[in-house]
Amino acid sequence: MRAGAGAGVGAEAGAEDGPEGGLPFFVYGTLRPGEHNHDLFLRGRVAAEEPARLAGALLYDGPGYPYAIEAAGTAAPGAVASGAVMGELVTAKPEEYGELLAVLDELEEYGAPGDPRNLYVRVARDVLRADGTPARAWVYFAAPRVARALRARGRLIADGDWLAHIRSR
């Protein structure tokens, strides 16, 4: 199962759970509204969704879904100035949080911090809401081995927007 998520350094799973169940999720691929995994995994579990942007990241086209990687130290031709990924900030209903977290970890093939089998890693990062205010959220980035391959030979989505990218195909 796949949805769309990178090599992150910093707070990984288990860190920074909030008072009402935990951090919201930043989604940027097939979990966005209108995409197939949105209804499959988020319907009925979400209290709020709002547009957001993840600065300092690059988006790559994967086989059927995107991967975000952190832009630090990356010289990717065609990337937007500072690198940004467009998506949604998704807040789970408090009573659904634990189950949703487990379901998304499985979807993103994230097992545990440092697991070499991870396809993605889940890290806490600041994202910007449409009004410019920051929010701390879980972000699924390509795992380190995947991020290395993407930097070497991946297809960059220069504007950082998966929905615009698939609509332009």
CSV table of C-alpha atoms in Angstrom, one decimal:
chain,number,residue,atom,x,y,z
A,1,MET,CA,0.0,0.0,0.0
A,2,ARG,CA,1.3,3.5,-0.8
A,3,ALA,CA,0.3,7.1,-0.5
A,4,GLY,CA,3.1,9.6,-0.9
A,5,ALA,CA,5.8,10.7,1.6
A,6,GLY,CA,11.8,11.2,2.9
A,7,ALA,CA,15.0,11.4,4.6
A,8,GLY,CA,14.5,13.3,7.8
A,9,VAL,CA,16.7,14.1,10.6
A,10,GLY,CA,15.2,15.1,13.9
A,11,ALA,CA,12.0,14.2,15.8
A,12,GLU,CA,10.8,10.8,14.5
A,13,ALA,CA,7.8,8.8,15.6
A,14,GLY,CA,6.9,8.9,19.2
A,15,ALA,CA,8.0,12.5,19.7
A,16,GLU,CA,5.9,15.5,20.2
A,17,ASP,CA,2.4,14.0,20.7
A,18,GLY,CA,0.0,16.9,21.4
A,19,PRO,CA,-2.5,17.1,24.2
A,20,GLU,CA,-5.5,16.0,22.1
A,21,GLY,CA,-4.2,12.8,20.7
A,22,GLY,CA,-1.2,14.0,18.7
A,23,LEU,CA,0.2,16.1,15.9
A,24,PRO,CA,-1.8,16.7,12.7
A,25,PHE,CA,-0.5,15.2,9.5
A,26,PHE,CA,0.8,17.0,6.4
A,27,VAL,CA,-0.3,15.1,3.3
A,28,TYR,CA,1.0,15.9,-0.1
A,29,GLY,CA,0.1,13.0,-2.4
A,30,THR,CA,-2.6,10.4,-2.8
A,31,LEU,CA,-4.0,11.3,0.7
A,32,ARG,CA,-5.0,14.8,-0.6
A,33,PRO,CA,-8.7,15.5,-1.2
A,34,GLY,CA,-9.9,14.1,-4.5
A,35,GLU,CA,-7.1,11.4,-4.6
A,36,HIS,CA,-7.9,7.7,-4.1
A,37,ASN,CA,-6.3,7.2,-0.7
A,38,HIS,CA,-8.1,10.2,0.8
A,39,ASP,CA,-11.5,8.5,0.9
A,40,LEU,CA,-10.0,5.1,1.7
A,41,PHE,CA,-8.0,6.2,4.8
A,42,LEU,CA,-9.2,9.6,5.9
A,43,ARG,CA,-13.0,9.6,5.5
A,44,GLY,CA,-14.7,9.7,8.9
A,45,ARG,CA,-11.4,10.0,10.8
A,46,VAL,CA,-10.7,13.7,10.2
A,47,ALA,CA,-11.8,16.8,12.2
A,48,ALA,CA,-10.3,19.4,9.9
A,49,GLU,CA,-8.3,19.8,6.6
A,50,GLU,CA,-6.7,23.0,5.4
A,51,PRO,CA,-4.2,23.9,2.7
A,52,ALA,CA,-0.6,24.1,3.9
A,53,ARG,CA,3.0,24.2,2.5
A,54,LEU,CA,6.1,22.5,3.7
A,55,ALA,CA,9.1,24.7,3.1
A,56,GLY,CA,12.6,23.3,2.7
A,57,ALA,CA,11.5,20.2,0.9
A,58,LEU,CA,11.5,18.9,-2.7
A,59,LEU,CA,8.9,16.6,-4.3
A,60,TYR,CA,9.7,13.7,-6.6
A,61,ASP,CA,7.5,11.6,-8.8
A,62,GLY,CA,7.6,8.0,-7.8
A,63,PRO,CA,5.9,5.0,-9.2
A,64,GLY,CA,2.2,6.0,-8.7
A,65,TYR,CA,2.8,8.4,-5.8
A,66,PRO,CA,5.2,11.1,-4.7
A,67,TYR,CA,8.1,11.3,-2.3
A,68,ALA,CA,9.1,14.4,-0.4
A,69,ILE,CA,12.7,14.8,0.7
A,70,GLU,CA,14.3,17.5,2.8
A,71,ALA,CA,16.0,20.1,0.6
A,72,ALA,CA,19.0,20.9,2.9
A,73,GLY,CA,22.2,20.2,1.0
A,74,THR,CA,20.3,19.4,-2.2
A,75,ALA,CA,21.1,21.2,-5.5
A,76,ALA,CA,18.2,20.1,-7.6
A,77,PRO,CA,17.9,21.8,-11.0
A,78,GLY,CA,14.5,23.2,-11.6
A,79,ALA,CA,13.4,23.3,-8.0
A,80,VAL,CA,11.4,26.3,-6.7
A,81,ALA,CA,13.7,28.8,-5.0
A,82,SER,CA,13.8,27.4,-1.5
A,83,GLY,CA,12.0,24.2,-2.2
A,84,ALA,CA,8.4,23.8,-1.0
A,85,VAL,CA,5.8,21.0,-1.1
A,86,MET,CA,2.1,21.9,-1.4
A,87,GLY,CA,-0.4,19.8,0.5
A,88,GLU,CA,-3.0,19.7,3.3
A,89,LEU,CA,-2.8,19.9,7.1
A,90,VAL,CA,-5.1,17.1,8.3
A,91,THR,CA,-6.2,17.0,11.9
A,92,ALA,CA,-7.6,13.7,13.1
A,93,LYS,CA,-10.6,13.3,15.3
A,94,PRO,CA,-9.2,12.7,18.8
A,95,GLU,CA,-10.9,9.4,19.1
A,96,GLU,CA,-9.5,8.3,15.7
A,97,TYR,CA,-6.0,9.5,16.2
A,98,GLY,CA,-4.3,6.2,17.3
A,99,GLU,CA,-5.9,4.1,14.7
A,100,LEU,CA,-5.2,6.7,11.9
A,101,LEU,CA,-1.6,6.9,13.0
A,102,ALA,CA,-1.2,3.2,12.7
A,103,VAL,CA,-3.0,3.0,9.4
A,104,LEU,CA,-0.9,5.8,7.9
A,105,ASP,CA,2.3,4.2,9.2
A,106,GLU,CA,1.3,1.0,7.4
A,107,LEU,CA,0.3,2.8,4.2
A,108,GLU,CA,3.6,4.6,4.1
A,109,GLU,CA,5.6,1.5,4.9
A,110,TYR,CA,7.0,3.1,8.1
A,111,GLY,CA,7.9,0.5,10.7
A,112,ALA,CA,10.1,2.2,13.3
A,113,PRO,CA,12.8,4.9,13.5
A,114,GLY,CA,15.9,3.7,11.8
A,115,ASP,CA,14.4,0.5,10.3
A,116,PRO,CA,16.2,-0.1,7.0
A,117,ARG,CA,13.0,-1.6,5.5
A,118,ASN,CA,11.2,1.8,5.8
A,119,LEU,CA,10.0,3.3,2.5
A,120,TYR,CA,9.2,6.5,4.3
A,121,VAL,CA,10.1,8.0,7.7
A,122,ARG,CA,7.7,10.0,9.9
A,123,VAL,CA,9.1,13.1,11.3
A,124,ALA,CA,7.7,16.2,13.0
A,125,ARG,CA,8.2,19.4,11.0
A,126,ASP,CA,6.7,22.9,10.8
A,127,VAL,CA,4.3,23.5,7.9
A,128,LEU,CA,2.7,26.8,7.0
A,129,ARG,CA,-1.0,27.3,6.8
A,130,ALA,CA,-2.5,29.4,3.9
A,131,ASP,CA,-2.5,32.4,6.3
A,132,GLY,CA,1.2,32.0,7.0
A,133,THR,CA,0.9,30.7,10.5
A,134,PRO,CA,3.1,27.7,11.4
A,135,ALA,CA,1.8,24.3,12.6
A,136,ARG,CA,3.8,21.3,13.8
A,137,ALA,CA,2.8,18.2,11.9
A,138,TRP,CA,3.9,14.7,11.1
A,139,VAL,CA,5.4,14.5,7.6
A,140,TYR,CA,6.3,11.3,5.8
A,141,PHE,CA,9.6,11.8,4.0
A,142,ALA,CA,11.3,9.3,1.7
A,143,ALA,CA,13.6,7.0,3.8
A,144,PRO,CA,17.3,7.7,3.5
A,145,ARG,CA,18.0,5.0,0.9
A,146,VAL,CA,15.0,6.1,-1.2
A,147,ALA,CA,16.0,9.8,-0.9
A,148,ARG,CA,19.6,9.0,-2.1
A,149,ALA,CA,18.2,7.3,-5.2
A,150,LEU,CA,15.8,10.2,-5.9
A,151,ARG,CA,18.5,12.8,-5.6
A,152,ALA,CA,20.7,10.8,-8.0
A,153,ARG,CA,18.1,9.9,-10.7
A,154,GLY,CA,14.6,10.9,-9.6
A,155,ARG,CA,12.1,13.0,-11.5
A,156,LEU,CA,11.7,16.3,-9.6
A,157,ILE,CA,8.2,17.9,-9.5
A,158,ALA,CA,9.5,21.5,-9.7
A,159,ASP,CA,6.5,23.3,-8.4
A,160,GLY,CA,6.1,20.9,-5.4
A,161,ASP,CA,2.4,20.2,-6.2
A,162,TRP,CA,1.5,16.6,-6.8
A,163,LEU,CA,-2.1,17.5,-7.8
A,164,ALA,CA,-1.0,20.0,-10.4
A,165,HIS,CA,1.6,17.5,-11.6
A,166,ILE,CA,-0.8,14.7,-12.2
A,167,ARG,CA,-3.4,16.9,-13.9
A,168,SER,CA,-0.7,18.2,-16.3
A,169,ARG,CA,0.2,14.7,-17.5
